Short mmCIF file of C-alpha atoms in Angstrom, two decimals:
data_model
loop_
_atom_site.label_atom_id
_atom_site.label_comp_id
_atom_site.label_asym_id
_atom_site.label_seq_id
_atom_site.Cartn_x
_atom_site.Cartn_y
_atom_site.Cartn_z
CA MET R 1 103.43 133.12 96.54
CA ASP R 2 103.34 132.77 100.32
CA LEU R 3 103.54 129.05 101.07
CA THR R 4 102.70 129.62 104.73
CA GLN R 5 99.19 130.76 103.76
CA SER R 6 98.25 127.33 102.34
CA THR R 7 95.78 125.02 104.01
CA GLN R 8 97.07 122.17 106.16
CA LYS R 9 96.03 119.73 103.43
CA GLU R 10 98.01 121.63 100.77
CA LYS R 11 101.06 121.75 103.05
CA LYS R 12 100.93 117.99 103.63
CA ALA R 13 100.55 117.29 99.91
CA ARG R 14 103.48 119.56 99.11
CA ALA R 15 105.62 117.89 101.79
CA LYS R 16 104.80 114.42 100.44
CA LYS R 17 105.67 115.45 96.90
CA MET R 18 108.94 117.02 98.08
CA MET R 19 109.93 113.86 100.00
CA LEU R 20 109.25 111.75 96.91
CA TRP R 21 111.45 114.02 94.78
CA PHE R 22 114.24 113.92 97.39
CA GLY R 23 114.12 110.12 97.18
CA ILE R 24 114.14 110.15 93.38
CA VAL R 25 117.11 112.52 93.26
CA SER R 26 119.06 110.35 95.71
CA LEU R 27 118.35 107.27 93.58
CA LEU R 28 119.47 109.17 90.48
CA MET R 29 122.73 110.03 92.23
CA ALA R 30 123.34 106.38 93.15
CA PHE R 31 122.72 105.15 89.61
CA ALA R 32 124.82 108.02 88.20
CA GLY R 33 127.68 106.85 90.40
CA TRP R 34 127.32 103.26 89.23
CA THR R 35 127.11 104.21 85.57
CA SER R 36 130.16 106.46 85.99
CA ALA R 37 132.08 103.56 87.51
CA TYR R 38 130.96 101.40 84.58
CA ILE R 39 132.38 103.94 82.12
CA VAL R 40 135.68 104.16 84.00
CA SER R 41 135.90 100.37 84.24
CA SER R 42 135.26 99.95 80.51
CA SER R 43 138.85 101.03 79.86
CA ARG R 44 140.24 98.00 81.73
CA GLU R 45 142.03 95.33 79.74
CA ASP R 46 139.75 92.59 81.08
CA TRP R 47 136.58 94.41 79.96
CA SER R 48 134.35 92.11 77.87
CA ARG R 49 133.31 94.24 74.88
CA ASP R 50 131.46 91.43 73.12
CA LEU R 51 129.09 90.72 76.02
CA GLU R 52 125.47 91.27 74.90
CA LEU R 53 122.50 91.95 77.14
CA PRO R 54 120.08 89.01 77.47
CA SER R 55 116.93 89.33 75.37
CA SER R 56 114.79 89.19 78.53
CA LEU R 57 116.20 92.52 79.65
CA TYR R 58 115.09 94.16 76.40
CA LEU R 59 111.66 92.55 76.69
CA SER R 60 111.41 93.77 80.27
CA ALA R 61 111.99 97.33 79.02
CA PHE R 62 108.91 96.98 76.82
CA VAL R 63 106.90 95.52 79.73
CA ILE R 64 107.79 98.31 82.16
CA LEU R 65 107.02 100.92 79.50
CA LEU R 66 103.62 99.29 79.01
CA SER R 67 103.08 99.31 82.79
CA SER R 68 103.66 103.06 82.88
CA ILE R 69 100.97 103.45 80.25
CA THR R 70 98.53 101.42 82.34
CA TYR R 71 99.33 103.58 85.37
CA VAL R 72 98.61 106.71 83.30
CA LEU R 73 95.30 105.16 82.23
CA ALA R 74 94.46 104.40 85.88
CA LYS R 75 95.12 108.00 86.85
CA ARG R 76 93.06 109.25 83.92
CA ALA R 77 90.19 106.93 84.87
CA ILE R 78 90.05 108.21 88.46
CA LYS R 79 90.15 111.82 87.21
CA LEU R 80 87.10 110.98 85.08
CA GLY R 81 85.38 109.42 88.09
CA ASN R 82 85.56 105.86 86.77
CA SER R 83 86.64 103.96 89.86
CA LYS R 84 86.19 100.44 88.44
CA GLN R 85 88.28 101.22 85.38
CA CYS R 86 90.96 102.76 87.60
CA THR R 87 91.10 99.58 89.66
CA SER R 88 91.38 97.46 86.51
CA TRP R 89 94.27 99.54 85.20
CA LEU R 90 96.04 99.37 88.57
CA VAL R 91 95.71 95.57 88.57
CA ALA R 92 97.12 95.50 85.03
CA THR R 93 100.04 97.64 86.21
CA LEU R 94 100.65 95.23 89.08
CA VAL R 95 100.64 92.20 86.76
CA LEU R 96 103.07 93.94 84.41
CA GLY R 97 105.30 94.90 87.34
CA VAL R 98 105.51 91.29 88.49
CA LEU R 99 106.15 90.18 84.90
CA PHE R 100 108.98 92.72 84.73
CA ILE R 101 110.68 91.12 87.75
CA VAL R 102 110.19 87.62 86.31
CA LEU R 103 111.85 88.78 83.08
CA GLN R 104 114.75 90.25 85.05
CA PHE R 105 115.44 86.93 86.74
CA ASN R 106 115.03 85.18 83.40
CA GLY R 107 117.77 87.52 82.16
CA PHE R 108 119.98 86.27 84.98
CA SER R 109 119.27 82.69 83.90
CA GLN R 110 120.23 83.58 80.34
CA MET R 111 123.48 85.11 81.56
CA ILE R 112 124.31 82.08 83.70
CA THR R 113 123.57 79.77 80.75
CA LEU R 114 126.16 81.74 78.76
CA GLY R 115 128.68 81.42 81.61
CA GLN R 116 128.39 85.05 82.72
CA TYR R 117 128.35 85.06 86.49
CA PHE R 118 128.20 87.85 89.04
CA THR R 119 131.39 86.77 90.75
CA GLY R 120 133.90 83.95 90.70
CA PRO R 121 136.56 82.70 88.31
CA SER R 122 134.29 82.68 85.24
CA SER R 123 132.84 86.16 85.86
CA ASN R 124 134.03 89.39 84.31
CA ILE R 125 133.73 92.98 85.40
CA LYS R 126 131.12 93.90 82.79
CA SER R 127 128.78 91.04 83.72
CA SER R 128 129.17 92.01 87.37
CA TYR R 129 128.02 95.54 86.56
CA ILE R 130 125.02 94.18 84.67
CA TYR R 131 124.03 92.12 87.72
CA VAL R 132 124.44 95.17 89.99
CA PHE R 133 122.33 97.41 87.74
CA VAL R 134 119.58 94.83 87.37
CA LEU R 135 119.49 93.83 91.04
CA ALA R 136 119.51 97.44 92.25
CA HIS R 137 116.68 98.27 89.88
CA VAL R 138 114.69 95.16 90.85
CA VAL R 139 114.92 96.16 94.52
CA HIS R 140 113.42 99.53 93.64
CA VAL R 141 110.72 97.94 91.47
CA VAL R 142 109.80 95.78 94.47
CA ALA R 143 109.43 99.05 96.42
CA GLY R 144 107.31 100.35 93.54
CA ILE R 145 105.14 97.24 93.68
CA ILE R 146 104.67 97.69 97.42
CA SER R 147 103.59 101.30 96.84
CA LEU R 148 101.32 100.10 94.02
CA LEU R 149 99.73 97.55 96.38
CA VAL R 150 99.05 100.37 98.87
CA VAL R 151 97.53 102.48 96.07
CA LEU R 152 95.43 99.53 94.90
CA PHE R 153 94.26 98.82 98.45
CA ASN R 154 93.30 102.48 98.93
CA GLN R 155 91.55 102.50 95.55
CA ILE R 156 89.51 99.41 96.43
CA LYS R 157 88.55 101.02 99.75
CA GLY R 158 87.28 104.07 97.81
CA LYS R 159 89.88 106.52 99.07
CA TYR R 160 90.49 108.13 95.67
CA THR R 161 88.03 110.33 93.83
CA ALA R 162 88.17 112.64 90.84
CA ASN R 163 89.32 115.43 93.19
CA GLU R 164 91.34 113.43 95.73
CA PHE R 165 94.02 111.11 94.34
CA LEU R 166 97.34 112.31 95.78
CA GLY R 167 98.50 108.81 96.79
CA LEU R 168 97.77 107.46 93.32
CA SER R 169 99.59 110.40 91.77
CA LEU R 170 102.67 109.94 93.99
CA GLY R 171 102.74 106.20 93.24
CA ALA R 172 102.50 106.91 89.52
CA THR R 173 105.36 109.43 89.68
CA PHE R 174 107.64 106.87 91.37
CA TRP R 175 106.59 104.17 88.90
CA HIS R 176 107.30 106.40 85.90
CA PHE R 177 110.70 107.23 87.37
CA LEU R 178 111.49 103.50 87.62
CA ASP R 179 110.36 103.08 84.02
CA LEU R 180 112.58 105.87 82.72
CA LEU R 181 115.49 104.65 84.83
CA TRP R 182 115.26 101.15 83.33
CA ILE R 183 115.00 102.49 79.78
CA TYR R 184 118.09 104.59 80.48
CA LEU R 185 119.99 101.61 81.92
CA VAL R 186 119.14 99.35 78.97
CA LEU R 187 120.20 102.00 76.47
CA PHE R 188 123.32 102.76 78.50
CA MET R 189 124.40 99.11 78.72
CA THR R 190 123.61 98.58 75.04
CA PHE R 191 125.53 101.55 73.65
CA VAL R 192 128.33 102.06 76.19
CA ARG R 193 130.62 99.17 75.45
#
């Protein structure tokens, strides 16, 4: 296949997809480094093996999984030419994304209530890692929400059709990545003690 023979539109779409995947791979590398450091640190004598994840973090995993489903439904709706339904599903995804962040900060409150701080004399290395994982992921979910707002704005303006929905598709790919990353992190922190 000769990629130079593509139309300008196909070349731009391919470039946008490639840039998204470069970003996703770099994020994967960062989280792989942090989870590797977590594993190495778990052999320290001051590692808190009995520290449990707050219930809000588990609930947030369910919420972000549900938000990926609503994003899939939005994409399916636009492919079927149902613009109003697509908009509704995108709004639902946005609401669930905001709820996810609220639950993350509620998880911090639960940790603080139990005396598990990010830093200071009453903190421990494991709780510090949990804060780092959650905060780093929240920052990327905020980026996902910003991209979702752009997608929603473009959808409301009528930019997407059954044949033209690249922006929506790219936003969905990033959102699904964030979903899978959070599921991985929750499972990792639950089972790697």
